[in-house]
Amino acid sequence: MNKVIEAEFFPRNSDHELSAPVSIGDSPVTERRRILIVDNDRDSTRLAKILPERAGDYLVLEENDATKAYQSARNFRPHLILLDIMMPEADGGEIAAQIQADPELQRTPIIFLTALVTKAEAKAGLHIQGYPFLAKPISIPELIKGIEESLSANAAPLSDRSSF
């Protein structure tokens, strides 16, 4: 099934689709999968937020301060983390190590985002610190595919996760 992705840009302080999932009558609405994206480039995180939310049942939280990434993950309880490797305050490897050391987060899949590799290297199935990665600039179809593959491979029942 091909989905059409339309990009709309909202003001940075927009509340667009930031409400928690709700139940309607006796029929619960499917919980959206939570994704945390950590990148010091606000334009990158904004794009990586809007497009997956439009393409599927995702709720994406942007974090542009690497020093707050771990705490954001603890608070948000994402189903997946998109993590830039090169950031000024802390690198993605350090943040991934903090997440791995936390018993409540250690099963959370991480996809590194990096400009340090070529698209060909990314497509070869290589890993960085044991994690898959996507080469920047990231194409939206590759991003959605990477998200879906990681979530499918690490599928834990949503009931096992804390609610947002």
XYZ file of C-alpha atoms in Angstrom:
164
model
C 0.000 0.000 0.000
C 1.505 3.311 -1.038
C 0.743 6.294 1.127
C 0.859 9.801 -0.206
C 2.921 12.074 1.997
C 2.086 15.740 1.935
C 4.290 18.166 3.794
C 2.677 21.006 5.659
C 4.702 23.251 7.859
C 3.300 24.478 11.133
C 4.679 27.186 13.398
C 7.329 25.857 15.787
C 5.070 26.433 18.786
C 2.076 24.722 17.179
C 0.088 22.213 19.246
C -0.676 20.245 16.087
C -1.498 16.654 17.036
C 0.191 16.782 20.437
C -2.749 15.451 22.422
C -2.583 12.031 24.033
C -4.568 9.136 22.505
C -8.163 8.904 23.732
C -10.991 6.381 23.829
C -14.213 7.056 21.994
C -17.161 5.230 23.512
C -16.391 1.544 24.002
C -13.964 1.506 21.102
C -10.406 2.504 22.050
C -8.499 4.499 19.470
C -5.252 2.775 18.530
C -2.324 4.233 20.432
C 0.071 6.102 18.208
C 3.641 4.864 18.308
C 5.888 7.388 20.010
C 9.140 8.434 18.361
C 11.763 10.668 19.929
C 14.032 12.473 17.490
C 17.201 14.002 18.876
C 19.131 16.370 16.630
C 20.534 19.836 17.270
C 19.274 20.954 13.833
C 15.720 22.231 14.409
C 14.850 22.066 10.704
C 15.801 18.377 10.580
C 13.756 17.496 13.643
C 10.763 19.474 12.407
C 10.735 17.628 9.084
C 11.299 14.277 10.792
C 8.348 15.080 13.059
C 5.759 16.228 10.527
C 6.288 13.654 7.806
C 6.092 10.445 9.907
C 3.060 11.834 11.731
C 1.402 12.339 8.349
C 2.478 8.925 7.033
C 1.298 6.788 9.927
C 0.136 6.516 13.481
C 3.115 8.267 15.052
C 3.488 10.883 17.744
C 6.925 12.455 17.395
C 8.705 14.487 20.051
C 11.559 16.741 18.975
C 14.560 17.255 21.261
C 17.183 19.713 20.054
C 19.327 19.744 23.202
C 21.495 16.625 23.402
C 22.039 17.138 27.137
C 18.276 16.707 27.657
C 17.860 13.700 25.341
C 18.096 10.991 27.979
C 15.606 12.702 30.293
C 13.259 13.289 27.361
C 13.409 9.561 26.616
C 12.641 8.728 30.264
C 9.657 11.074 30.290
C 8.266 10.344 26.807
C 8.826 6.544 26.781
C 9.280 6.309 23.017
C 8.801 3.155 21.004
C 11.770 4.277 18.851
C 14.539 6.871 19.041
C 16.051 8.634 16.016
C 19.409 9.898 17.219
C 21.890 12.169 15.476
C 25.487 11.108 16.053
C 27.227 14.478 15.775
C 25.899 17.113 18.171
C 27.788 19.873 19.957
C 26.954 19.086 23.599
C 27.005 15.272 23.561
C 27.300 12.754 20.775
C 24.709 10.152 19.910
C 26.927 7.315 21.106
C 26.979 8.748 24.638
C 23.211 9.160 24.653
C 22.716 5.613 23.297
C 24.934 4.292 26.122
C 22.790 6.104 28.729
C 19.654 4.610 27.213
C 21.168 1.112 27.109
C 22.154 1.392 30.775
C 18.568 2.178 31.807
C 16.548 -1.015 32.431
C 13.308 0.755 31.444
C 14.687 2.022 28.116
C 17.276 -0.546 27.074
C 14.904 -2.387 24.726
C 13.970 0.827 22.905
C 15.250 0.590 19.326
C 17.561 3.367 18.165
C 18.318 4.457 14.628
C 21.332 6.704 14.260
C 21.176 9.626 11.832
C 24.522 10.676 10.416
C 26.240 12.626 7.678
C 29.423 10.615 8.318
C 28.491 7.812 5.921
C 27.362 7.508 2.346
C 23.928 6.367 1.205
C 25.570 3.209 -0.170
C 27.073 2.387 3.242
C 23.693 2.930 4.874
C 21.977 0.619 2.375
C 24.623 -2.093 2.913
C 23.061 -2.951 6.276
C 26.042 -1.880 8.335
C 25.572 -0.841 11.970
C 27.163 1.760 14.222
C 27.619 0.527 17.803
C 25.193 -2.262 16.929
C 22.469 0.128 15.747
C 21.140 0.668 12.228
C 21.653 4.102 10.751
C 20.391 6.382 8.022
C 22.647 8.678 6.023
C 21.868 12.385 5.954
C 20.281 14.027 4.148
C 17.542 11.529 4.929
C 14.962 10.670 2.324
C 11.466 10.429 3.719
C 10.727 6.977 2.179
C 13.954 5.635 3.747
C 13.040 7.199 7.080
C 9.552 5.671 7.098
C 10.948 2.289 5.989
C 13.624 2.385 8.715
C 11.042 3.293 11.357
C 8.685 0.515 10.290
C 11.465 -2.098 10.123
C 12.806 -1.192 13.574
C 9.368 -1.136 15.166
C 8.439 -4.470 13.568
C 11.700 -6.129 14.596
C 11.381 -4.898 18.180
C 7.619 -5.237 18.502
C 6.694 -5.369 22.144
C 3.045 -5.208 23.041
C 2.066 -1.584 23.511
C 0.439 -2.569 26.794
C 3.938 -3.293 28.154
C 4.874 0.366 27.812
C 3.902 3.244 30.043
C 1.316 5.637 28.667
C 2.328 9.075 27.539
